[in-house]
Amino acid sequence: MESVRYYMHRHLEENKTLYAFVGVLFLMGVIFGAIIVNSLSLNQKQDLYTYLSRFFIQAAEGGFTSKTDMFFQSFGHYLKYMGLMWVLGLSVIGLPVILVMLFLKGVVIGFTVGFLVNQMGWYGFMLSFVSVLPQNVLLIPAFIIVTVAAVAFSIKMIRQLAFKRHHMPFLPQLIRYSLLVAGVGILVLFASTMEAFFTPALMEQVIKWSIQ
């Protein structure tokens, strides 16, 4: 346990600047996603709102899929996303793609919250609060940690290729990188559980309240 704490403390100390950069990048994605909402045409907003209204009515009638199926779908999706980041971290050319992936995550969240608030006001805020916030309290830190770990590993590979005299053993670095990403998978597991078993119930209550 002490070794894990030591490694995490060392990881944070070594990558403070990178964490700040990645955090700002994610926040920019959220802001950009919210701005996109205002750039949609009236017809596009109406089409999206019509689709959401049908979804809300179905959800209020208990139309969500099986909680177990939802858990495996969300957990599988997040693991694939993290796995792709891990693979991209192993390559030099994958570095910008990793950053774009995190930025797009922020865009999706910002757009979702922005659209709901824009179209439904206070009810939209409440709905976004119960549907987006619970699992993302864990998912956002998880994806930021994986992004930093992948970018840091990719940068180390670039440095070793550019300055071969500063060669460091590859395998121990790869093991530490892989273990960190695997450890973050625990956060994703909890987030998927919350998304499948708790979020739908909260959404149903808010949706029933909003359509009364």
Short mmCIF file of C-alpha atoms in Angstrom, two decimals:
data_model
loop_
_atom_site.label_atom_id
_atom_site.label_comp_id
_atom_site.label_asym_id
_atom_site.label_seq_id
_atom_site.Cartn_x
_atom_site.Cartn_y
_atom_site.Cartn_z
CA MET A 1 0.00 0.00 0.00
CA GLU A 2 2.86 2.35 0.87
CA SER A 3 4.52 1.64 -2.48
CA VAL A 4 1.28 2.53 -4.30
CA ARG A 5 1.02 5.83 -2.41
CA TYR A 6 4.67 6.56 -3.12
CA TYR A 7 4.25 5.85 -6.82
CA MET A 8 1.09 7.98 -7.07
CA HIS A 9 2.77 10.85 -5.19
CA ARG A 10 5.80 10.59 -7.49
CA HIS A 11 3.56 10.42 -10.56
CA LEU A 12 1.69 13.58 -9.53
CA GLU A 13 4.90 15.44 -8.70
CA GLU A 14 6.52 14.53 -12.02
CA ASN A 15 3.47 15.46 -14.09
CA LYS A 16 2.04 18.54 -12.33
CA THR A 17 2.46 20.71 -15.42
CA LEU A 18 0.95 18.05 -17.65
CA TYR A 19 -2.06 17.68 -15.34
CA ALA A 20 -2.63 21.44 -15.47
CA PHE A 21 -2.43 21.44 -19.27
CA VAL A 22 -4.74 18.44 -19.67
CA GLY A 23 -7.23 19.88 -17.16
CA VAL A 24 -7.39 23.17 -19.09
CA LEU A 25 -7.74 21.26 -22.37
CA PHE A 26 -10.70 19.31 -21.00
CA LEU A 27 -12.32 22.49 -19.67
CA MET A 28 -11.89 24.11 -23.09
CA GLY A 29 -13.68 21.13 -24.59
CA VAL A 30 -16.60 21.57 -22.19
CA ILE A 31 -16.83 25.29 -23.02
CA PHE A 32 -16.58 24.60 -26.75
CA GLY A 33 -19.36 22.00 -26.50
CA ALA A 34 -21.61 24.52 -24.73
CA ILE A 35 -20.85 27.14 -27.40
CA ILE A 36 -21.78 24.72 -30.20
CA VAL A 37 -25.33 24.62 -28.83
CA ASN A 38 -25.80 28.30 -29.67
CA SER A 39 -24.51 27.74 -33.20
CA LEU A 40 -27.21 25.16 -34.01
CA SER A 41 -30.03 26.27 -36.27
CA LEU A 42 -33.60 26.38 -34.96
CA ASN A 43 -34.54 23.30 -37.01
CA GLN A 44 -31.59 21.32 -35.62
CA LYS A 45 -32.55 22.27 -32.07
CA GLN A 46 -36.16 21.30 -32.69
CA ASP A 47 -35.16 17.92 -34.18
CA LEU A 48 -32.91 17.14 -31.22
CA TYR A 49 -35.52 18.29 -28.72
CA THR A 50 -38.20 16.12 -30.40
CA TYR A 51 -35.93 13.10 -30.13
CA LEU A 52 -35.17 13.88 -26.46
CA SER A 53 -38.87 14.36 -25.68
CA ARG A 54 -39.65 10.88 -27.01
CA PHE A 55 -36.80 9.49 -24.95
CA PHE A 56 -38.05 11.28 -21.83
CA ILE A 57 -41.57 9.93 -22.24
CA GLN A 58 -40.23 6.41 -22.75
CA ALA A 59 -37.94 6.77 -19.72
CA ALA A 60 -40.78 8.04 -17.54
CA GLU A 61 -42.69 4.89 -18.40
CA GLY A 62 -39.76 2.73 -17.28
CA GLY A 63 -38.38 2.30 -20.78
CA PHE A 64 -34.72 2.01 -19.85
CA THR A 65 -32.92 -1.16 -20.86
CA SER A 66 -31.90 -3.77 -18.31
CA LYS A 67 -29.57 -2.33 -15.66
CA THR A 68 -27.19 -5.25 -16.13
CA ASP A 69 -27.07 -4.73 -19.89
CA MET A 70 -26.54 -1.01 -19.38
CA PHE A 71 -23.67 -1.72 -16.99
CA PHE A 72 -21.85 -4.01 -19.41
CA GLN A 73 -22.43 -1.61 -22.31
CA SER A 74 -21.08 1.42 -20.48
CA PHE A 75 -18.21 -0.47 -18.81
CA GLY A 76 -17.23 -2.03 -22.14
CA HIS A 77 -17.37 1.35 -23.89
CA TYR A 78 -15.21 3.09 -21.29
CA LEU A 79 -12.69 0.25 -21.21
CA LYS A 80 -12.34 0.36 -25.01
CA TYR A 81 -11.84 4.13 -24.86
CA MET A 82 -9.18 3.80 -22.17
CA GLY A 83 -7.60 0.86 -23.97
CA LEU A 84 -7.28 2.92 -27.14
CA MET A 85 -5.62 5.72 -25.14
CA TRP A 86 -3.22 3.17 -23.64
CA VAL A 87 -2.29 1.84 -27.09
CA LEU A 88 -1.84 5.35 -28.49
CA GLY A 89 0.46 6.14 -25.57
CA LEU A 90 2.78 3.39 -26.81
CA SER A 91 3.34 5.22 -30.10
CA VAL A 92 4.94 8.57 -30.83
CA ILE A 93 2.30 9.57 -33.39
CA GLY A 94 -0.53 8.79 -30.95
CA LEU A 95 0.20 11.74 -28.66
CA PRO A 96 -1.97 14.36 -30.43
CA VAL A 97 -4.79 11.84 -30.90
CA ILE A 98 -4.91 11.20 -27.13
CA LEU A 99 -5.34 14.92 -26.48
CA VAL A 100 -8.04 15.19 -29.15
CA MET A 101 -9.92 12.27 -27.55
CA LEU A 102 -9.97 13.98 -24.16
CA PHE A 103 -10.99 17.29 -25.74
CA LEU A 104 -13.92 15.55 -27.49
CA LYS A 105 -15.00 14.03 -24.17
CA GLY A 106 -15.25 17.54 -22.81
CA VAL A 107 -17.15 18.69 -25.90
CA VAL A 108 -19.74 15.93 -25.47
CA ILE A 109 -20.33 16.82 -21.81
CA GLY A 110 -20.48 20.54 -22.52
CA PHE A 111 -22.88 20.05 -25.43
CA THR A 112 -25.17 17.73 -23.45
CA VAL A 113 -25.46 20.06 -20.47
CA GLY A 114 -25.66 23.17 -22.64
CA PHE A 115 -28.41 21.77 -24.86
CA LEU A 116 -30.57 20.58 -21.97
CA VAL A 117 -30.28 23.90 -20.16
CA ASN A 118 -30.83 25.86 -23.38
CA GLN A 119 -33.99 23.98 -24.27
CA MET A 120 -35.49 23.16 -20.89
CA GLY A 121 -34.17 25.82 -18.52
CA TRP A 122 -34.32 24.80 -14.86
CA TYR A 123 -35.64 21.31 -15.66
CA GLY A 124 -32.79 20.87 -18.13
CA PHE A 125 -30.29 21.85 -15.47
CA MET A 126 -31.76 19.36 -13.01
CA LEU A 127 -31.82 16.63 -15.66
CA SER A 128 -28.21 17.25 -16.67
CA PHE A 129 -27.26 17.31 -12.97
CA VAL A 130 -28.65 13.82 -12.31
CA SER A 131 -27.78 12.26 -15.70
CA VAL A 132 -24.31 13.67 -16.36
CA LEU A 133 -22.76 14.52 -13.00
CA PRO A 134 -22.91 11.26 -10.93
CA GLN A 135 -20.76 9.00 -13.12
CA ASN A 136 -18.59 11.83 -14.44
CA VAL A 137 -17.43 12.70 -10.93
CA LEU A 138 -15.37 9.50 -11.32
CA LEU A 139 -15.01 9.33 -15.12
CA ILE A 140 -13.47 12.78 -15.62
CA PRO A 141 -10.58 12.18 -13.16
CA ALA A 142 -10.15 8.68 -14.62
CA PHE A 143 -9.79 9.92 -18.20
CA ILE A 144 -7.55 12.80 -17.15
CA ILE A 145 -5.22 10.39 -15.30
CA VAL A 146 -5.11 8.01 -18.28
CA THR A 147 -4.50 10.91 -20.67
CA VAL A 148 -1.61 12.23 -18.56
CA ALA A 149 -0.13 8.74 -18.17
CA ALA A 150 -0.38 8.06 -21.93
CA VAL A 151 1.05 11.47 -22.92
CA ALA A 152 3.86 11.20 -20.35
CA PHE A 153 4.81 7.73 -21.59
CA SER A 154 4.73 8.89 -25.21
CA ILE A 155 6.94 11.89 -24.35
CA LYS A 156 9.44 9.59 -22.63
CA MET A 157 9.60 7.47 -25.79
CA ILE A 158 10.19 10.58 -27.91
CA ARG A 159 12.99 11.70 -25.59
CA GLN A 160 14.64 8.30 -25.72
CA LEU A 161 14.50 8.27 -29.51
CA ALA A 162 15.85 11.82 -29.74
CA PHE A 163 18.50 11.46 -26.99
CA LYS A 164 19.61 7.85 -27.09
CA ARG A 165 22.35 8.49 -24.57
CA HIS A 166 19.65 8.96 -21.88
CA HIS A 167 18.33 5.46 -22.46
CA MET A 168 16.12 4.03 -19.70
CA PRO A 169 14.87 0.41 -19.41
CA PHE A 170 11.67 0.17 -21.44
CA LEU A 171 9.96 -2.76 -19.68
CA PRO A 172 9.76 -1.28 -16.13
CA GLN A 173 8.30 1.94 -17.55
CA LEU A 174 5.76 -0.01 -19.58
CA ILE A 175 4.72 -2.06 -16.54
CA ARG A 176 4.25 1.06 -14.38
CA TYR A 177 2.28 2.77 -17.15
CA SER A 178 0.07 -0.29 -17.69
CA LEU A 179 -0.55 -0.81 -13.97
CA LEU A 180 -1.60 2.83 -13.55
CA VAL A 181 -4.10 2.56 -16.43
CA ALA A 182 -5.40 -0.76 -15.05
CA GLY A 183 -5.78 0.79 -11.59
CA VAL A 184 -7.86 3.61 -13.05
CA GLY A 185 -10.15 0.88 -14.38
CA ILE A 186 -11.47 0.55 -10.80
CA LEU A 187 -12.81 4.12 -11.02
CA VAL A 188 -14.44 3.24 -14.33
CA LEU A 189 -16.01 0.16 -12.75
CA PHE A 190 -17.63 2.26 -10.02
CA ALA A 191 -18.69 4.90 -12.54
CA SER A 192 -20.35 2.29 -14.77
CA THR A 193 -22.15 0.83 -11.75
CA MET A 194 -23.45 4.27 -10.83
CA GLU A 195 -24.47 4.99 -14.43
CA ALA A 196 -26.39 1.72 -14.75
CA PHE A 197 -27.99 1.29 -11.32
CA PHE A 198 -28.42 4.78 -9.85
CA THR A 199 -28.52 7.38 -12.63
CA PRO A 200 -31.60 5.94 -14.44
CA ALA A 201 -33.67 6.07 -11.22
CA LEU A 202 -32.69 9.71 -10.66
CA MET A 203 -33.46 10.55 -14.28
CA GLU A 204 -36.89 8.91 -14.09
CA GLN A 205 -37.83 11.02 -11.08
CA VAL A 206 -36.75 14.28 -12.70
CA ILE A 207 -38.39 13.40 -16.03
CA LYS A 208 -41.70 12.53 -14.33
CA TRP A 209 -41.49 15.79 -12.42
CA SER A 210 -40.76 17.82 -15.60
CA ILE A 211 -43.60 16.36 -17.72
CA GLN A 212 -46.29 16.68 -15.04
#
